PDB file of C-alpha atoms in Angstrom:
ATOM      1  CA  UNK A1133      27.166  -1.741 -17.037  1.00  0.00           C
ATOM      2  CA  UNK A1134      23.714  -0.873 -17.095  1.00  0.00           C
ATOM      3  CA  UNK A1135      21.401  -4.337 -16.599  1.00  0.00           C
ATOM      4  CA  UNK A1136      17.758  -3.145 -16.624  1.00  0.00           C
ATOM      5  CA  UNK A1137      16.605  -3.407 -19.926  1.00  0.00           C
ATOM      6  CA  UNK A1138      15.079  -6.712 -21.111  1.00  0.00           C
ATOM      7  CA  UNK A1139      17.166  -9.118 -23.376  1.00  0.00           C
ATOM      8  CA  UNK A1140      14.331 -11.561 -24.633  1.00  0.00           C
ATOM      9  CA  UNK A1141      11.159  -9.831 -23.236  1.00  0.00           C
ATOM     10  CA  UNK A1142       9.912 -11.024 -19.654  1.00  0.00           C
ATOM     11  CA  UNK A1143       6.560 -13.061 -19.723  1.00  0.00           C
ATOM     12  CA  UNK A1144       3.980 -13.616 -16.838  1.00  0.00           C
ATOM     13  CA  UNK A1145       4.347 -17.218 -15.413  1.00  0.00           C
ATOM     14  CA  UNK A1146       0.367 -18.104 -16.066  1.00  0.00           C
ATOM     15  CA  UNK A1147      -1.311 -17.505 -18.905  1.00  0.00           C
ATOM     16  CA  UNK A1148      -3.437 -15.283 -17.607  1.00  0.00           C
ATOM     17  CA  UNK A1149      -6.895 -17.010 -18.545  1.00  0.00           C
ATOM     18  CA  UNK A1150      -5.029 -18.910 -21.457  1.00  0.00           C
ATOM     19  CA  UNK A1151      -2.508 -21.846 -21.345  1.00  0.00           C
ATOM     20  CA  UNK A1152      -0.968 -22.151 -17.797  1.00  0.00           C
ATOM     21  CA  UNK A1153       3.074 -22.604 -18.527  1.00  0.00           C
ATOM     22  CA  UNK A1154       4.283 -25.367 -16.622  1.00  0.00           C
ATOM     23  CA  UNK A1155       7.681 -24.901 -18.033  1.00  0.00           C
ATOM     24  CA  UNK A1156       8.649 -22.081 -16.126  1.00  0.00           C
ATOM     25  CA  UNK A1157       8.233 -24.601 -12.851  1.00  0.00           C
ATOM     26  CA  UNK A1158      11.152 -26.429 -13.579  1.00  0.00           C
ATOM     27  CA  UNK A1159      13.366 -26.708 -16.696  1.00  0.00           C
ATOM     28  CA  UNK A1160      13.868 -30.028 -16.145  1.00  0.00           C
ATOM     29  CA  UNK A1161      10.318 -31.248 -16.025  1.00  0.00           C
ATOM     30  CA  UNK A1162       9.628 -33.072 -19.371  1.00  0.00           C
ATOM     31  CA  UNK A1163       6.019 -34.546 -18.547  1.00  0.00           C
ATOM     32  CA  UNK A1164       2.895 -33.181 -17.347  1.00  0.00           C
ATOM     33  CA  UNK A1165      -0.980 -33.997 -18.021  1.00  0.00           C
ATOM     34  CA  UNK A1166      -3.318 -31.084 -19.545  1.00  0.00           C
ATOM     35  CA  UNK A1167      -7.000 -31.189 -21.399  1.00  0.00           C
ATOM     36  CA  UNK A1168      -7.286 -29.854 -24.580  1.00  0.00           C
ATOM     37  CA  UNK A1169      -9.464 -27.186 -24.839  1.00  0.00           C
ATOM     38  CA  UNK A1170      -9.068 -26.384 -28.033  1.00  0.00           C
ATOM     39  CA  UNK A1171      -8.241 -28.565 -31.814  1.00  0.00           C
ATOM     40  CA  UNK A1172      -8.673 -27.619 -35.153  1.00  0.00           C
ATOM     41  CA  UNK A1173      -6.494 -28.780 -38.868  1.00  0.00           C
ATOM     42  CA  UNK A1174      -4.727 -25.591 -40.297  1.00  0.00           C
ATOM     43  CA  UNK A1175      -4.344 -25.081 -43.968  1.00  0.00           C
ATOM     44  CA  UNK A1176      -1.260 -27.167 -43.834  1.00  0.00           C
ATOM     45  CA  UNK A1177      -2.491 -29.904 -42.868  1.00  0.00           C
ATOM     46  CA  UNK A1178      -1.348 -30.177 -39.204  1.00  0.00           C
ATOM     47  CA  UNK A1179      -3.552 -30.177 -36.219  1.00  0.00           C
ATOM     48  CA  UNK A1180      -3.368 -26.882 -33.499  1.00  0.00           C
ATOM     49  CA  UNK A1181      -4.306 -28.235 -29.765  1.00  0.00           C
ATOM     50  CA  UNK A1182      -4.623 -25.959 -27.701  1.00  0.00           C
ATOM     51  CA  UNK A1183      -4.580 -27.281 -24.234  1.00  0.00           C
ATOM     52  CA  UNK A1184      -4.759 -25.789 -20.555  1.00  0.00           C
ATOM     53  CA  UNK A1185      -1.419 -25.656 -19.395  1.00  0.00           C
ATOM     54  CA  UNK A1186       1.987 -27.073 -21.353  1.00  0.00           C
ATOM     55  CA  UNK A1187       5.144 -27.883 -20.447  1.00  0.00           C
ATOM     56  CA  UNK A1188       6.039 -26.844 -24.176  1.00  0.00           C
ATOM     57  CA  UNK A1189       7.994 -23.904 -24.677  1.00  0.00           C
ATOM     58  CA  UNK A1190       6.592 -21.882 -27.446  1.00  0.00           C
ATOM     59  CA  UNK A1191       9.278 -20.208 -29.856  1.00  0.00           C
ATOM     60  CA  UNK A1192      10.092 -16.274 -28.968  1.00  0.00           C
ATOM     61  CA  UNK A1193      12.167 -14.259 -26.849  1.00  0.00           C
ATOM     62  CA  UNK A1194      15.226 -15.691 -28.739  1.00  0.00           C
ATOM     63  CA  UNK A1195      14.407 -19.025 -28.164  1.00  0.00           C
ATOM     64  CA  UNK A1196      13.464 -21.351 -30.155  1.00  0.00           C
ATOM     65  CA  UNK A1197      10.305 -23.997 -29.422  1.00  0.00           C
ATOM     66  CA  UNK A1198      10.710 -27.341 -27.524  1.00  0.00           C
ATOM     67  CA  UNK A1199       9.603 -30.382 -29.367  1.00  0.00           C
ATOM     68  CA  UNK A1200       7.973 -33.312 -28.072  1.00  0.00           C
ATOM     69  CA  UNK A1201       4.869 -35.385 -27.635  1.00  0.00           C
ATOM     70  CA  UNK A1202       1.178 -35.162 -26.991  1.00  0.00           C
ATOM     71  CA  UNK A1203      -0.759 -38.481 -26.871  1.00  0.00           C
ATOM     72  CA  UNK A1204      -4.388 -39.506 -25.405  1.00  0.00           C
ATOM     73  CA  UNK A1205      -4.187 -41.764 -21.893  1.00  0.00           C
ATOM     74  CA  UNK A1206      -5.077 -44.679 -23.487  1.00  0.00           C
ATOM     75  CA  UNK A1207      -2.217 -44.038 -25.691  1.00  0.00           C
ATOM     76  CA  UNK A1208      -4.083 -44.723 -29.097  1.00  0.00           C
ATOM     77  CA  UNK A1209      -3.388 -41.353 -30.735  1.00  0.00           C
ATOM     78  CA  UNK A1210       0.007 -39.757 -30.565  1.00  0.00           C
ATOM     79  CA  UNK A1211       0.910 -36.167 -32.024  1.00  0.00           C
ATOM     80  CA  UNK A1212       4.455 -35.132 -32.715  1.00  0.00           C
ATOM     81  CA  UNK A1213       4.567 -31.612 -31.642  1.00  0.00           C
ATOM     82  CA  UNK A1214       6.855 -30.055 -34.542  1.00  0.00           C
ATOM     83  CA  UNK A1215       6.623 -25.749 -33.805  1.00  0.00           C
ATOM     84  CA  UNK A1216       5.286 -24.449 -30.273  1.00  0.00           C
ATOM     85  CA  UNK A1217       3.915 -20.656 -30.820  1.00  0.00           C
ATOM     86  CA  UNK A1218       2.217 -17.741 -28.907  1.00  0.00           C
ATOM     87  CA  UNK A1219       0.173 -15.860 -31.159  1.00  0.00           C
ATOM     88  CA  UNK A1220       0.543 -11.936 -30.549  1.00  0.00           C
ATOM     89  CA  UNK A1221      -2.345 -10.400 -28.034  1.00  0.00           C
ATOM     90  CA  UNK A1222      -3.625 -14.057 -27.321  1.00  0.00           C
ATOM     91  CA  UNK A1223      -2.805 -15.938 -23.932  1.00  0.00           C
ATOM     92  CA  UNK A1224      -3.417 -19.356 -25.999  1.00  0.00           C
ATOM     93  CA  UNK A1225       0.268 -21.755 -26.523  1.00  0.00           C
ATOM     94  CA  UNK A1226      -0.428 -23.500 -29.516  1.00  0.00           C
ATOM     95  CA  UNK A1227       1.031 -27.283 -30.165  1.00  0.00           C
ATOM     96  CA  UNK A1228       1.797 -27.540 -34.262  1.00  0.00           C
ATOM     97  CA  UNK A1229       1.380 -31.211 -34.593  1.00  0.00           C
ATOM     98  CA  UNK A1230       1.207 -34.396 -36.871  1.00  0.00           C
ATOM     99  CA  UNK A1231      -0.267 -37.143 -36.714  1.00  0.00           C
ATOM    100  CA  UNK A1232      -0.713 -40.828 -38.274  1.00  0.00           C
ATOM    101  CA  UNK A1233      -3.777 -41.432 -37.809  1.00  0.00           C
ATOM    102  CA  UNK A1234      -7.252 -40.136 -39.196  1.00  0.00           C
ATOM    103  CA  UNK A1235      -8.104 -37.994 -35.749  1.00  0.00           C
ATOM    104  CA  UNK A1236     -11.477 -36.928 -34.444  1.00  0.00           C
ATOM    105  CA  UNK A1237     -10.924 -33.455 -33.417  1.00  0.00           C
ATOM    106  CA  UNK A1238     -14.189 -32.810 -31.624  1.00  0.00           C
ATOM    107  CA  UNK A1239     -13.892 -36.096 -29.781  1.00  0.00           C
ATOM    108  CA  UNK A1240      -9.965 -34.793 -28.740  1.00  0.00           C
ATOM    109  CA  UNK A1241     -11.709 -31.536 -26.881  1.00  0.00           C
ATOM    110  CA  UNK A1242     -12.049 -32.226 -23.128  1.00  0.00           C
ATOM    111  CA  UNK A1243      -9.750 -35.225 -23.071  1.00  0.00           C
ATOM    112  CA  UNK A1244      -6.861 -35.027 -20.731  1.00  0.00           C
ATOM    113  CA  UNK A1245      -3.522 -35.865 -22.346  1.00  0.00           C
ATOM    114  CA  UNK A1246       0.208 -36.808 -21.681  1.00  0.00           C
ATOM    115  CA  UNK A1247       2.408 -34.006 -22.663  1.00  0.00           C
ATOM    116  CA  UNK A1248       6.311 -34.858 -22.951  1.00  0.00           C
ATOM    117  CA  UNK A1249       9.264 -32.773 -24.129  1.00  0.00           C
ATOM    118  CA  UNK A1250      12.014 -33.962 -26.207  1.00  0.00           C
ATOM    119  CA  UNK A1251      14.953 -33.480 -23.650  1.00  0.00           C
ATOM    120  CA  UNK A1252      17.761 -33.700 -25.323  1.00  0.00           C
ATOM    121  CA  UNK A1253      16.327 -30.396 -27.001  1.00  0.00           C
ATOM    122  CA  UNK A1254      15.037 -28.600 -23.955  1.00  0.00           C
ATOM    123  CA  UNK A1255      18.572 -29.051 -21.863  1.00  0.00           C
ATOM    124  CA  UNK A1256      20.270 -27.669 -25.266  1.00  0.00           C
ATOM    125  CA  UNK A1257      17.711 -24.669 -25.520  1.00  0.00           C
ATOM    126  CA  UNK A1258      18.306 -24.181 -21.777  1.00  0.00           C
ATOM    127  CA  UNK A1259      21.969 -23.920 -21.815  1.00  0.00           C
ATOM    128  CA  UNK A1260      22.357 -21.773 -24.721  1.00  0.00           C
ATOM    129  CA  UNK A1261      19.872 -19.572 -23.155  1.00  0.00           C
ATOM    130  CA  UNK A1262      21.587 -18.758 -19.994  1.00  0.00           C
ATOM    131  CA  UNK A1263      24.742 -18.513 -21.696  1.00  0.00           C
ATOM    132  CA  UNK A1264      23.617 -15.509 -23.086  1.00  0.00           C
ATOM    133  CA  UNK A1265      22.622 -14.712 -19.757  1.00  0.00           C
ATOM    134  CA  UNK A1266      26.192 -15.032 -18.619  1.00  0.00           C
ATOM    135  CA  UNK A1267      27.460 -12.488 -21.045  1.00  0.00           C
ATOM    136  CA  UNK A1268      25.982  -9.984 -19.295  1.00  0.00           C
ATOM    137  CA  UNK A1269      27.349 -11.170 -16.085  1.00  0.00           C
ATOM    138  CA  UNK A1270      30.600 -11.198 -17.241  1.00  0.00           C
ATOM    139  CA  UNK A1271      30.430  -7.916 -18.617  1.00  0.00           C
ATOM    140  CA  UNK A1272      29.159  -6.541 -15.636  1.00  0.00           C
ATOM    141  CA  UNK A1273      32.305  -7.926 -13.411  1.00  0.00           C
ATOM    142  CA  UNK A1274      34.688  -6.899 -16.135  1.00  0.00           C
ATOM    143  CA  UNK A1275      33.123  -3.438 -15.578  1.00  0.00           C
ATOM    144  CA  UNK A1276      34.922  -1.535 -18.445  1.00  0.00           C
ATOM    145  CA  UNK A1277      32.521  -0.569 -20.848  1.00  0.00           C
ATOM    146  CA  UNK A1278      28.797   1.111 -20.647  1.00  0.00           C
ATOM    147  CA  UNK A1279      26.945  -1.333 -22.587  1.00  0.00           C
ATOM    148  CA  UNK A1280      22.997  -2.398 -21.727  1.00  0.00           C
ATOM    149  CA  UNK A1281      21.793  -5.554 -22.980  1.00  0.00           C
ATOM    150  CA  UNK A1282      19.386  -5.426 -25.859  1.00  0.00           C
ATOM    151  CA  UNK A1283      18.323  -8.280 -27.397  1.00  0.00           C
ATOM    152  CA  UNK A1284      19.230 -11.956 -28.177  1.00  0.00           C
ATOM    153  CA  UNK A1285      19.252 -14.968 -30.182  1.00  0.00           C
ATOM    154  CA  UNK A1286      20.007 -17.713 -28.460  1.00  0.00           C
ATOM    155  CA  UNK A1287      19.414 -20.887 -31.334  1.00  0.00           C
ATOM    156  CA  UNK A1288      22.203 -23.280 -32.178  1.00  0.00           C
ATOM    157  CA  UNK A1289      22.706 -21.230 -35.828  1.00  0.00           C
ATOM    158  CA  UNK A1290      24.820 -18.533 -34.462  1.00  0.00           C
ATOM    159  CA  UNK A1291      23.830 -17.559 -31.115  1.00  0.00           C
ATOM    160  CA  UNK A1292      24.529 -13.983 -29.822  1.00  0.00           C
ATOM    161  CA  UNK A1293      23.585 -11.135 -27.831  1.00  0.00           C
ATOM    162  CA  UNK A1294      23.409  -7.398 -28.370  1.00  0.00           C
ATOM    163  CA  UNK A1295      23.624  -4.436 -26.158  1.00  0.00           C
ATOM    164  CA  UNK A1296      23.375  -0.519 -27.182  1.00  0.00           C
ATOM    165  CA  UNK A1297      27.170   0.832 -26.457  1.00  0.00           C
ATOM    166  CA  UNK A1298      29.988   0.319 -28.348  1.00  0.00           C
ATOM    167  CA  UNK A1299      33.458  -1.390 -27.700  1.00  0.00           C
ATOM    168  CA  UNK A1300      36.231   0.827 -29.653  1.00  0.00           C
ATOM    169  CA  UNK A1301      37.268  -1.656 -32.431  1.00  0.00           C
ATOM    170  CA  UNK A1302      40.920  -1.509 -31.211  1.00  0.00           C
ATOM    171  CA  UNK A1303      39.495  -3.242 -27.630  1.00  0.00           C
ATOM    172  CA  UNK A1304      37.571  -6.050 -29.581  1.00  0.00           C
ATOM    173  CA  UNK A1305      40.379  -8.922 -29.414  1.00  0.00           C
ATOM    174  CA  UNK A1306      41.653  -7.823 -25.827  1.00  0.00           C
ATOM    175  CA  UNK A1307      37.590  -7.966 -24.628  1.00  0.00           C
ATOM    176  CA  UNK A1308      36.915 -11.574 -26.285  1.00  0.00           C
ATOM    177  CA  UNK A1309      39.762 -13.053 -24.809  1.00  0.00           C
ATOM    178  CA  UNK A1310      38.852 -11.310 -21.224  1.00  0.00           C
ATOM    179  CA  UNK A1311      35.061 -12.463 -21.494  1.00  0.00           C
ATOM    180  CA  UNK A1312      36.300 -15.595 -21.955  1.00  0.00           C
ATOM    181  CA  UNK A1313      38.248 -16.006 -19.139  1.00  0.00           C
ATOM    182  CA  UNK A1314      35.494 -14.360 -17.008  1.00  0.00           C
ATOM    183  CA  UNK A1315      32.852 -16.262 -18.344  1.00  0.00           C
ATOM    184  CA  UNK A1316      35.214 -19.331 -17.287  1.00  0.00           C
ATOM    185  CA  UNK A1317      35.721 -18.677 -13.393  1.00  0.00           C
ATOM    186  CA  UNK A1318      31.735 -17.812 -13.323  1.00  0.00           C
ATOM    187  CA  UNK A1319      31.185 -21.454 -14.686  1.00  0.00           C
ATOM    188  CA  UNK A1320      33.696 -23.139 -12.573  1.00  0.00           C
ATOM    189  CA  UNK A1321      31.443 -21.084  -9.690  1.00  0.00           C
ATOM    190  CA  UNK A1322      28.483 -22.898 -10.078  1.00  0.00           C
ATOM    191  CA  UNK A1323      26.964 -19.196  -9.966  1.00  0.00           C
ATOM    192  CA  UNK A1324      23.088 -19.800  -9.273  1.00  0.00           C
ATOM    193  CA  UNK A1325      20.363 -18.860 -11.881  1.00  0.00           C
ATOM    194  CA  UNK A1326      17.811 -17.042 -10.205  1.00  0.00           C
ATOM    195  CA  UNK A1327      14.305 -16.697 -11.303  1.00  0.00           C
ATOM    196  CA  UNK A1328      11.850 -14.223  -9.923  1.00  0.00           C
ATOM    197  CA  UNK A1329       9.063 -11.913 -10.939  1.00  0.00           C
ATOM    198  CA  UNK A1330       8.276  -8.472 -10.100  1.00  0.00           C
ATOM    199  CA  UNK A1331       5.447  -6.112  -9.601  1.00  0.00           C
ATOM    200  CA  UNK A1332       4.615  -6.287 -13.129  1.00  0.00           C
ATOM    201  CA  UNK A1333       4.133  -9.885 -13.154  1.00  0.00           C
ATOM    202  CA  UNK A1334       7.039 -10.023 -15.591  1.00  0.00           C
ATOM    203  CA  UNK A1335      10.151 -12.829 -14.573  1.00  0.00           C
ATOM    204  CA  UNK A1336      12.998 -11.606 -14.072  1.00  0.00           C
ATOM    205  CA  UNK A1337      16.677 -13.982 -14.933  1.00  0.00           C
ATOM    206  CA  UNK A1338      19.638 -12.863 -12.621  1.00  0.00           C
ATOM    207  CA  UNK A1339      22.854 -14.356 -12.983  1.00  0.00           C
ATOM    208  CA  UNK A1340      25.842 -13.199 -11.021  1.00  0.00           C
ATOM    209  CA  UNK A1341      24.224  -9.674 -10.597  1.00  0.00           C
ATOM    210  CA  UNK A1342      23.179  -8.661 -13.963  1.00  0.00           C
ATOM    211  CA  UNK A1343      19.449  -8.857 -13.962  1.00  0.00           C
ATOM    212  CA  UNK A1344      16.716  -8.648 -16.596  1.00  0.00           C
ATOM    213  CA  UNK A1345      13.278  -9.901 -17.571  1.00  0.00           C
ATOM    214  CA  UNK A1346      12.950 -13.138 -19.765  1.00  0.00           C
ATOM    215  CA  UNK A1347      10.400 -15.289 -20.998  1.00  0.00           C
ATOM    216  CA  UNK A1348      13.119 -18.071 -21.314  1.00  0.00           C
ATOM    217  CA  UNK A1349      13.802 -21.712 -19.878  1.00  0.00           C
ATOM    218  CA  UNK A1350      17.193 -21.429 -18.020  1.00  0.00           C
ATOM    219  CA  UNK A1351      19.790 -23.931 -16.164  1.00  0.00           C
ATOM    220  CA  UNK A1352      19.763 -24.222 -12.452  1.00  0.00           C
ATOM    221  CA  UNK A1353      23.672 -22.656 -12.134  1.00  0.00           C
ATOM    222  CA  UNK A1354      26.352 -21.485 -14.672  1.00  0.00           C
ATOM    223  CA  UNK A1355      28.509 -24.891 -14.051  1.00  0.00           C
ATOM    224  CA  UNK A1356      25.713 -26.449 -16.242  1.00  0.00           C
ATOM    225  CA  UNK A1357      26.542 -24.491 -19.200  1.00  0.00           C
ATOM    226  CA  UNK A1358      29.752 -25.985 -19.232  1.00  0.00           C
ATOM    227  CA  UNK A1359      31.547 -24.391 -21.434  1.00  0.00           C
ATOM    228  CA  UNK A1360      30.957 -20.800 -23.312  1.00  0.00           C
ATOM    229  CA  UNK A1361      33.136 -19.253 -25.905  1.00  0.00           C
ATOM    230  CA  UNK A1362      32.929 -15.293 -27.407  1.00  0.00           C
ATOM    231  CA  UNK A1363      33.766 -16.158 -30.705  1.00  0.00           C
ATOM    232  CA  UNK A1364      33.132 -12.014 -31.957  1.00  0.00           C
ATOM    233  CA  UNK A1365      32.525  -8.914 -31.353  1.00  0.00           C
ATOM    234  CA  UNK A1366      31.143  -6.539 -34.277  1.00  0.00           C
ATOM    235  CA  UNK A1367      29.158  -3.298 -34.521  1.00  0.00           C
ATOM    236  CA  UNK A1368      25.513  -3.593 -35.590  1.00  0.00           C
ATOM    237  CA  UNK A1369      24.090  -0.844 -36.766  1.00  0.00           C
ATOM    238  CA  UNK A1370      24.148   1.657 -33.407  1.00  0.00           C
ATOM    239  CA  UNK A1371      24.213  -1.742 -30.753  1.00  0.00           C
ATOM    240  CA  UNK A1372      27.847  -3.918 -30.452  1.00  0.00           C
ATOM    241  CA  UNK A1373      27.234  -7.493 -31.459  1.00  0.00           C
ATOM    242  CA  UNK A1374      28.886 -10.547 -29.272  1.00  0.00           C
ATOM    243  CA  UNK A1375      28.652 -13.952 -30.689  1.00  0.00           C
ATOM    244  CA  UNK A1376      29.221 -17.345 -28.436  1.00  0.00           C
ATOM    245  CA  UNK A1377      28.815 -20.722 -28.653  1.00  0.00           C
ATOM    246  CA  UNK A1378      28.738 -23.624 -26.173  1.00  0.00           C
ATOM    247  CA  UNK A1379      29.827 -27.049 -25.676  1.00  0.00           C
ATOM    248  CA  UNK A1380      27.872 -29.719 -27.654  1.00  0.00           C
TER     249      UNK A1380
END
């Protein structure tokens, strides 16, 4: 099985004179301080900060955003972050937030603020992630069909991933219920998740061999997904479609 094409779309680890993203230091770090550098209300009625580094994940690559909390130091102004984005050919993160109180945005600009993320979320977002992740290495030690990962969608609605190949329709049941049982011995491993980045800048997610860049947040080894489960596999169009879920 082929393992060199991207599954979510790698991303560089800075922001490259934009937001700096602390996420990708450590999954599990759910607090950081930043300045905003930039506020404004949208026609919605929310307020977009803008500030210069995060330790928000913004929505994309399959995954969707972390939520949390921005407040001042002194603590008088709190903003629920509700949507984290990346705007296309910008290296800004933008924090979607509300807030409860009449807010000076000019006065916000330069402040440094306490950003935390809601971690019940994050640890769900991570897992999910790198069990997609896992698919691939299990179809790369089950090493019976030429499949190279594609894309996928790794939310809680109906997670899956896709890779151009096909699995004859006849060898659907027989590969779920082999996946699973491969996907199984690679959790009871503890196989590590390992993160690095290559001449491109891009990061690159490797999990039991099968490699690929990702923009994603990620578990620190497989035994922290706990439990995976191929529920499907469909065709899609020219790509084969395998659907999973996870362990509450």
């Amino acid at each position: 099985m082929a393992t060199a094409a991207a599954q979510d779309g790698g991303m560089a680890a800075k922001g490259s004179g934009g937001t700096d993203q602390v996420y990708f230091q450590d999954t599990y770090l759910f607090t950081c301080e930043a300045t905003v550098v930039k506020a404004r209300r949208t026609e919605d009625g929310h307020i977009c900060l803008v500030t210069d580094r995060t330790i928000l994940h913004p929505q994309g690559g399959g995954q969707p955003a972390d939520f949390g909390a921005i407040q001042t130091k002194d603590g008088s102004e709190v903003f629920q972050v509700l949507h984290v984005q990346k705007p296309k050919e910008s290296h800004d993160i933008e924090h979607m937030c509300r807030s409860e109180t009449s807010t000076d945005l000019d006065r916000l600009v330069g402040q440094t603020v306490e950003m935390k993320v809601n971690e019940e979320r994050r640890c769900l977002n991570a897992r999910l992630h790198s069990a997609g992740h896992l698919l691939d290495a299990a179809f790369v030690r089950l090493a019976k069909f030429d499949l190279i990962p594609s894309k996928g969608y790794h939310f809680p609605d109906g997670p899956y991933v896709e890779y151009i190949g096909n699995i004859p329709n006849e060898q659907r049941e027989e590969a779920i219920q082999q996946l699973n049982e491969i996907c199984e011995d690679l959790i009871k491993e503890s196989v590590a998740v390992n993160v690095s980045s290559n001449e491109r800048g891009e990061r690159l997610v490797n999990i039991g061999g099968a490699e690929c860049p990702c923009g994603g947040t990620h578990v620190k080894n497989t035994a922290e997904i706990q439990k995976i489960t191929v529920t499907r596999i469909k065709k899609n169009k020219k790509n084969i479609k395998v659907s999973y879920n996870i362990a509450p």
